[in-house]
Amino acid sequence: MSKLWHDVQAVRVQPLELPVGRLKQIGLIIATAVTAALCIQGLILNHESRKLTQSRISLSQAETLLTSGAGPQVMLSAAEALELTSPEAARLAISLTHASLSQQPQQPYAWAELAYYQSRLKGHVDRTALSAFQTSIDQCGYCDQDLLRWRLGFALDHWEDMPEEVRLDVFRGAEFLRWWHMDGAFLAEARERATALGIDFRDYQRKVVSDIRPHEILPAN
């Protein structure tokens, strides 16, 4: 597996096995990506939540924060800072993300993360995780390239749990990555990964082929 696909997998699936220096770098990448998505909604991450994303917190700290009345981005960053080494940690990450979303529902990245935490807890994509995943798509269909990449990797990893329409939604996003002419290497590796899993990547690309370019799609309000 090449470094490009491994980096995507590392952020999404196994963030705890990385060296500290790499972990901090990924924390910055995540913070930048979250900031980009939130800017679409006119929001800016505060300094406190950015610092939290780059560190780790204990379960007791997370439990305390959960009842502290902290803002949505602090809650979300706390969930990201948990080490998901136990079901309890996954449940806390879910609770923190729910607390964030209860204050600010329009957070496509948070909904995507909720789908991930739920899948970690259950070991597969259940109805709750699928609903969160679809909500992320509904809120931000094509507005963020990092989110499109993440969804494609997540869908490939949980292919059997994905209804056909959700698969097509994900590949519509992949089609937009192709239009941007910036993801040739990533898509080639995604296709290689799909082929290894017995998924006909090119067939799904053909099903969603579009003449509409990304800049012709207006961001959702």
Short mmCIF file of N, CA and C in Angstrom, two decimals, residues 72-169:
data_model
loop_
_atom_site.label_atom_id
_atom_site.label_comp_id
_atom_site.label_asym_id
_atom_site.label_seq_id
_atom_site.Cartn_x
_atom_site.Cartn_y
_atom_site.Cartn_z
N PRO A 72 -19.53 24.10 20.75
CA PRO A 72 -19.58 22.95 19.84
C PRO A 72 -18.21 22.52 19.31
N GLN A 73 -17.34 23.49 19.00
CA GLN A 73 -16.05 23.10 18.44
C GLN A 73 -15.11 22.51 19.48
N VAL A 74 -15.22 22.96 20.73
CA VAL A 74 -14.44 22.35 21.80
C VAL A 74 -14.88 20.91 22.02
N MET A 75 -16.19 20.68 22.02
CA MET A 75 -16.72 19.32 22.16
C MET A 75 -16.22 18.43 21.04
N LEU A 76 -16.28 18.93 19.83
CA LEU A 76 -15.86 18.15 18.67
C LEU A 76 -14.37 17.84 18.73
N SER A 77 -13.57 18.83 19.10
CA SER A 77 -12.13 18.62 19.21
C SER A 77 -11.79 17.64 20.32
N ALA A 78 -12.56 17.66 21.40
CA ALA A 78 -12.34 16.72 22.49
C ALA A 78 -12.60 15.29 22.02
N ALA A 79 -13.64 15.11 21.24
CA ALA A 79 -13.92 13.78 20.69
C ALA A 79 -12.76 13.29 19.83
N GLU A 80 -12.21 14.19 19.03
CA GLU A 80 -11.08 13.84 18.17
C GLU A 80 -9.82 13.52 18.98
N ALA A 81 -9.73 14.11 20.18
CA ALA A 81 -8.53 13.93 21.01
C ALA A 81 -8.56 12.66 21.85
N LEU A 82 -9.69 11.96 21.85
CA LEU A 82 -9.77 10.71 22.61
C LEU A 82 -9.05 9.58 21.88
N GLU A 83 -8.41 8.70 22.64
CA GLU A 83 -7.83 7.49 22.07
C GLU A 83 -8.92 6.42 22.05
N LEU A 84 -9.30 5.99 20.87
CA LEU A 84 -10.42 5.05 20.75
C LEU A 84 -9.94 3.62 20.95
N THR A 85 -9.48 3.34 22.15
CA THR A 85 -8.93 2.02 22.46
C THR A 85 -9.92 1.14 23.22
N SER A 86 -11.11 1.66 23.48
CA SER A 86 -12.10 0.89 24.22
C SER A 86 -13.50 1.33 23.79
N PRO A 87 -14.51 0.47 24.02
CA PRO A 87 -15.88 0.87 23.72
C PRO A 87 -16.30 2.12 24.49
N GLU A 88 -15.81 2.25 25.74
CA GLU A 88 -16.15 3.44 26.53
C GLU A 88 -15.66 4.71 25.86
N ALA A 89 -14.45 4.66 25.31
CA ALA A 89 -13.90 5.83 24.62
C ALA A 89 -14.72 6.16 23.38
N ALA A 90 -15.13 5.14 22.65
CA ALA A 90 -15.95 5.37 21.46
C ALA A 90 -17.29 5.98 21.85
N ARG A 91 -17.88 5.48 22.94
CA ARG A 91 -19.16 6.03 23.40
C ARG A 91 -19.01 7.49 23.81
N LEU A 92 -17.91 7.81 24.47
CA LEU A 92 -17.67 9.20 24.87
C LEU A 92 -17.48 10.09 23.65
N ALA A 93 -16.77 9.60 22.66
CA ALA A 93 -16.58 10.37 21.42
C ALA A 93 -17.93 10.63 20.76
N ILE A 94 -18.78 9.63 20.77
CA ILE A 94 -20.13 9.79 20.21
C ILE A 94 -20.91 10.83 21.01
N SER A 95 -20.85 10.74 22.34
CA SER A 95 -21.59 11.69 23.18
C SER A 95 -21.10 13.12 22.99
N LEU A 96 -19.78 13.30 22.91
CA LEU A 96 -19.22 14.63 22.69
C LEU A 96 -19.63 15.19 21.33
N THR A 97 -19.63 14.33 20.32
CA THR A 97 -20.03 14.78 18.98
C THR A 97 -21.50 15.12 18.94
N HIS A 98 -22.33 14.31 19.61
CA HIS A 98 -23.75 14.65 19.71
C HIS A 98 -23.94 15.99 20.41
N ALA A 99 -23.17 16.22 21.48
CA ALA A 99 -23.28 17.48 22.21
C ALA A 99 -22.91 18.66 21.32
N SER A 100 -21.90 18.47 20.49
CA SER A 100 -21.51 19.51 19.54
C SER A 100 -22.61 19.76 18.53
N LEU A 101 -23.17 18.68 17.98
CA LEU A 101 -24.20 18.81 16.95
C LEU A 101 -25.51 19.37 17.51
N SER A 102 -25.77 19.13 18.79
CA SER A 102 -26.99 19.68 19.38
C SER A 102 -26.93 21.21 19.43
N GLN A 103 -25.71 21.75 19.52
CA GLN A 103 -25.53 23.20 19.52
C GLN A 103 -25.40 23.77 18.11
N GLN A 104 -24.80 23.01 17.23
CA GLN A 104 -24.57 23.48 15.86
C GLN A 104 -24.78 22.30 14.90
N PRO A 105 -26.03 22.10 14.45
CA PRO A 105 -26.33 20.92 13.63
C PRO A 105 -25.67 20.92 12.25
N GLN A 106 -25.39 22.09 11.70
CA GLN A 106 -24.82 22.17 10.36
C GLN A 106 -23.30 22.00 10.40
N GLN A 107 -22.87 20.77 10.63
CA GLN A 107 -21.45 20.46 10.68
C GLN A 107 -21.20 19.16 9.91
N PRO A 108 -20.98 19.23 8.61
CA PRO A 108 -20.81 18.00 7.83
C PRO A 108 -19.63 17.15 8.28
N TYR A 109 -18.56 17.79 8.73
CA TYR A 109 -17.42 17.01 9.24
C TYR A 109 -17.80 16.26 10.51
N ALA A 110 -18.55 16.91 11.38
CA ALA A 110 -18.95 16.27 12.64
C ALA A 110 -19.85 15.07 12.37
N TRP A 111 -20.76 15.19 11.41
CA TRP A 111 -21.62 14.06 11.07
C TRP A 111 -20.80 12.90 10.52
N ALA A 112 -19.79 13.22 9.71
CA ALA A 112 -18.91 12.18 9.18
C ALA A 112 -18.15 11.49 10.32
N GLU A 113 -17.65 12.29 11.25
CA GLU A 113 -16.93 11.72 12.39
C GLU A 113 -17.85 10.87 13.26
N LEU A 114 -19.10 11.31 13.40
CA LEU A 114 -20.06 10.53 14.17
C LEU A 114 -20.26 9.16 13.53
N ALA A 115 -20.34 9.12 12.20
CA ALA A 115 -20.46 7.84 11.50
C ALA A 115 -19.25 6.95 11.79
N TYR A 116 -18.08 7.56 11.80
CA TYR A 116 -16.85 6.81 12.07
C TYR A 116 -16.84 6.26 13.50
N TYR A 117 -17.14 7.12 14.49
CA TYR A 117 -17.14 6.66 15.88
C TYR A 117 -18.16 5.54 16.09
N GLN A 118 -19.33 5.69 15.50
CA GLN A 118 -20.36 4.67 15.65
C GLN A 118 -19.90 3.34 15.03
N SER A 119 -19.24 3.42 13.89
CA SER A 119 -18.75 2.19 13.24
C SER A 119 -17.64 1.55 14.07
N ARG A 120 -16.82 2.37 14.74
CA ARG A 120 -15.79 1.83 15.62
C ARG A 120 -16.42 1.11 16.81
N LEU A 121 -17.50 1.67 17.33
CA LEU A 121 -18.17 1.08 18.49
C LEU A 121 -18.83 -0.25 18.13
N LYS A 122 -19.51 -0.28 16.98
CA LYS A 122 -20.29 -1.45 16.59
C LYS A 122 -19.50 -2.46 15.76
N GLY A 123 -18.41 -2.02 15.16
CA GLY A 123 -17.64 -2.92 14.31
C GLY A 123 -18.14 -2.98 12.89
N HIS A 124 -19.15 -2.21 12.58
CA HIS A 124 -19.70 -2.12 11.23
C HIS A 124 -20.53 -0.85 11.14
N VAL A 125 -21.01 -0.55 9.94
CA VAL A 125 -21.86 0.63 9.76
C VAL A 125 -23.31 0.22 9.99
N ASP A 126 -23.84 0.57 11.15
CA ASP A 126 -25.24 0.26 11.44
C ASP A 126 -26.13 1.40 10.96
N ARG A 127 -27.41 1.33 11.28
CA ARG A 127 -28.35 2.35 10.79
C ARG A 127 -28.01 3.74 11.32
N THR A 128 -27.55 3.80 12.56
CA THR A 128 -27.19 5.09 13.15
C THR A 128 -26.00 5.71 12.43
N ALA A 129 -24.97 4.90 12.19
CA ALA A 129 -23.79 5.39 11.47
C ALA A 129 -24.14 5.78 10.05
N LEU A 130 -24.98 4.98 9.41
CA LEU A 130 -25.37 5.27 8.03
C LEU A 130 -26.16 6.58 7.95
N SER A 131 -27.03 6.81 8.92
CA SER A 131 -27.79 8.05 8.95
C SER A 131 -26.88 9.26 9.10
N ALA A 132 -25.88 9.15 9.98
CA ALA A 132 -24.93 10.25 10.16
C ALA A 132 -24.12 10.48 8.89
N PHE A 133 -23.70 9.40 8.25
CA PHE A 133 -22.93 9.49 7.01
C PHE A 133 -23.75 10.19 5.93
N GLN A 134 -25.02 9.81 5.81
CA GLN A 134 -25.88 10.42 4.80
C GLN A 134 -26.15 11.89 5.11
N THR A 135 -26.28 12.22 6.38
CA THR A 135 -26.49 13.62 6.76
C THR A 135 -25.29 14.47 6.36
N SER A 136 -24.10 13.93 6.53
CA SER A 136 -22.90 14.65 6.09
C SER A 136 -22.95 14.92 4.59
N ILE A 137 -23.37 13.92 3.83
CA ILE A 137 -23.50 14.10 2.37
C ILE A 137 -24.55 15.14 2.06
N ASP A 138 -25.69 15.08 2.75
CA ASP A 138 -26.78 16.03 2.48
C ASP A 138 -26.36 17.47 2.79
N GLN A 139 -25.57 17.64 3.84
CA GLN A 139 -25.17 19.00 4.23
C GLN A 139 -24.04 19.55 3.37
N CYS A 140 -23.20 18.67 2.86
CA CYS A 140 -22.02 19.12 2.12
C CYS A 140 -21.71 18.10 1.04
N GLY A 141 -22.54 18.13 -0.02
CA GLY A 141 -22.39 17.13 -1.07
C GLY A 141 -21.06 17.22 -1.79
N TYR A 142 -20.66 18.44 -2.16
CA TYR A 142 -19.45 18.61 -2.97
C TYR A 142 -18.59 19.78 -2.49
N CYS A 143 -18.81 20.26 -1.29
CA CYS A 143 -18.19 21.53 -0.89
C CYS A 143 -16.76 21.39 -0.40
N ASP A 144 -16.27 20.17 -0.15
CA ASP A 144 -14.95 20.03 0.44
C ASP A 144 -14.27 18.78 -0.10
N GLN A 145 -13.10 18.95 -0.71
CA GLN A 145 -12.40 17.83 -1.32
C GLN A 145 -11.93 16.80 -0.29
N ASP A 146 -11.47 17.25 0.87
CA ASP A 146 -11.02 16.31 1.90
C ASP A 146 -12.16 15.42 2.36
N LEU A 147 -13.33 16.00 2.48
CA LEU A 147 -14.49 15.23 2.91
C LEU A 147 -14.89 14.22 1.83
N LEU A 148 -14.79 14.59 0.56
CA LEU A 148 -15.08 13.67 -0.53
C LEU A 148 -14.12 12.48 -0.51
N ARG A 149 -12.85 12.76 -0.27
CA ARG A 149 -11.86 11.68 -0.20
C ARG A 149 -12.16 10.75 0.98
N TRP A 150 -12.47 11.35 2.12
CA TRP A 150 -12.75 10.55 3.32
C TRP A 150 -13.94 9.63 3.09
N ARG A 151 -14.99 10.18 2.50
CA ARG A 151 -16.20 9.37 2.28
C ARG A 151 -15.91 8.19 1.37
N LEU A 152 -15.11 8.42 0.35
CA LEU A 152 -14.79 7.33 -0.57
C LEU A 152 -14.06 6.22 0.16
N GLY A 153 -13.05 6.57 0.95
CA GLY A 153 -12.32 5.55 1.70
C GLY A 153 -13.20 4.83 2.71
N PHE A 154 -14.06 5.58 3.40
CA PHE A 154 -14.96 4.98 4.40
C PHE A 154 -15.94 4.02 3.72
N ALA A 155 -16.49 4.44 2.59
CA ALA A 155 -17.44 3.59 1.87
C ALA A 155 -16.77 2.31 1.37
N LEU A 156 -15.56 2.41 0.86
CA LEU A 156 -14.85 1.22 0.39
C LEU A 156 -14.58 0.26 1.54
N ASP A 157 -14.23 0.79 2.69
CA ASP A 157 -13.94 -0.05 3.85
C ASP A 157 -15.19 -0.73 4.41
N HIS A 158 -16.35 -0.13 4.15
CA HIS A 158 -17.61 -0.67 4.69
C HIS A 158 -18.61 -0.92 3.56
N TRP A 159 -18.12 -1.41 2.45
CA TRP A 159 -18.90 -1.52 1.23
C TRP A 159 -20.18 -2.34 1.42
N GLU A 160 -20.09 -3.45 2.11
CA GLU A 160 -21.25 -4.32 2.27
C GLU A 160 -22.34 -3.69 3.12
N ASP A 161 -21.98 -2.71 3.93
CA ASP A 161 -22.96 -2.03 4.79
C ASP A 161 -23.62 -0.85 4.09
N MET A 162 -23.14 -0.50 2.90
CA MET A 162 -23.62 0.69 2.21
C MET A 162 -24.73 0.36 1.21
N PRO A 163 -25.92 0.96 1.35
CA PRO A 163 -26.96 0.80 0.32
C PRO A 163 -26.46 1.34 -1.02
N GLU A 164 -27.04 0.85 -2.09
CA GLU A 164 -26.57 1.22 -3.43
C GLU A 164 -26.64 2.73 -3.66
N GLU A 165 -27.69 3.38 -3.21
CA GLU A 165 -27.81 4.82 -3.45
C GLU A 165 -26.71 5.60 -2.72
N VAL A 166 -26.33 5.14 -1.54
CA VAL A 166 -25.24 5.80 -0.82
C VAL A 166 -23.92 5.57 -1.56
N ARG A 167 -23.72 4.38 -2.07
CA ARG A 167 -22.52 4.11 -2.88
C ARG A 167 -22.45 5.07 -4.06
N LEU A 168 -23.58 5.26 -4.71
CA LEU A 168 -23.60 6.16 -5.87
C LEU A 168 -23.33 7.60 -5.45
N ASP A 169 -23.88 8.01 -4.30
CA ASP A 169 -23.60 9.36 -3.79
C ASP A 169 -22.09 9.55 -3.59
#
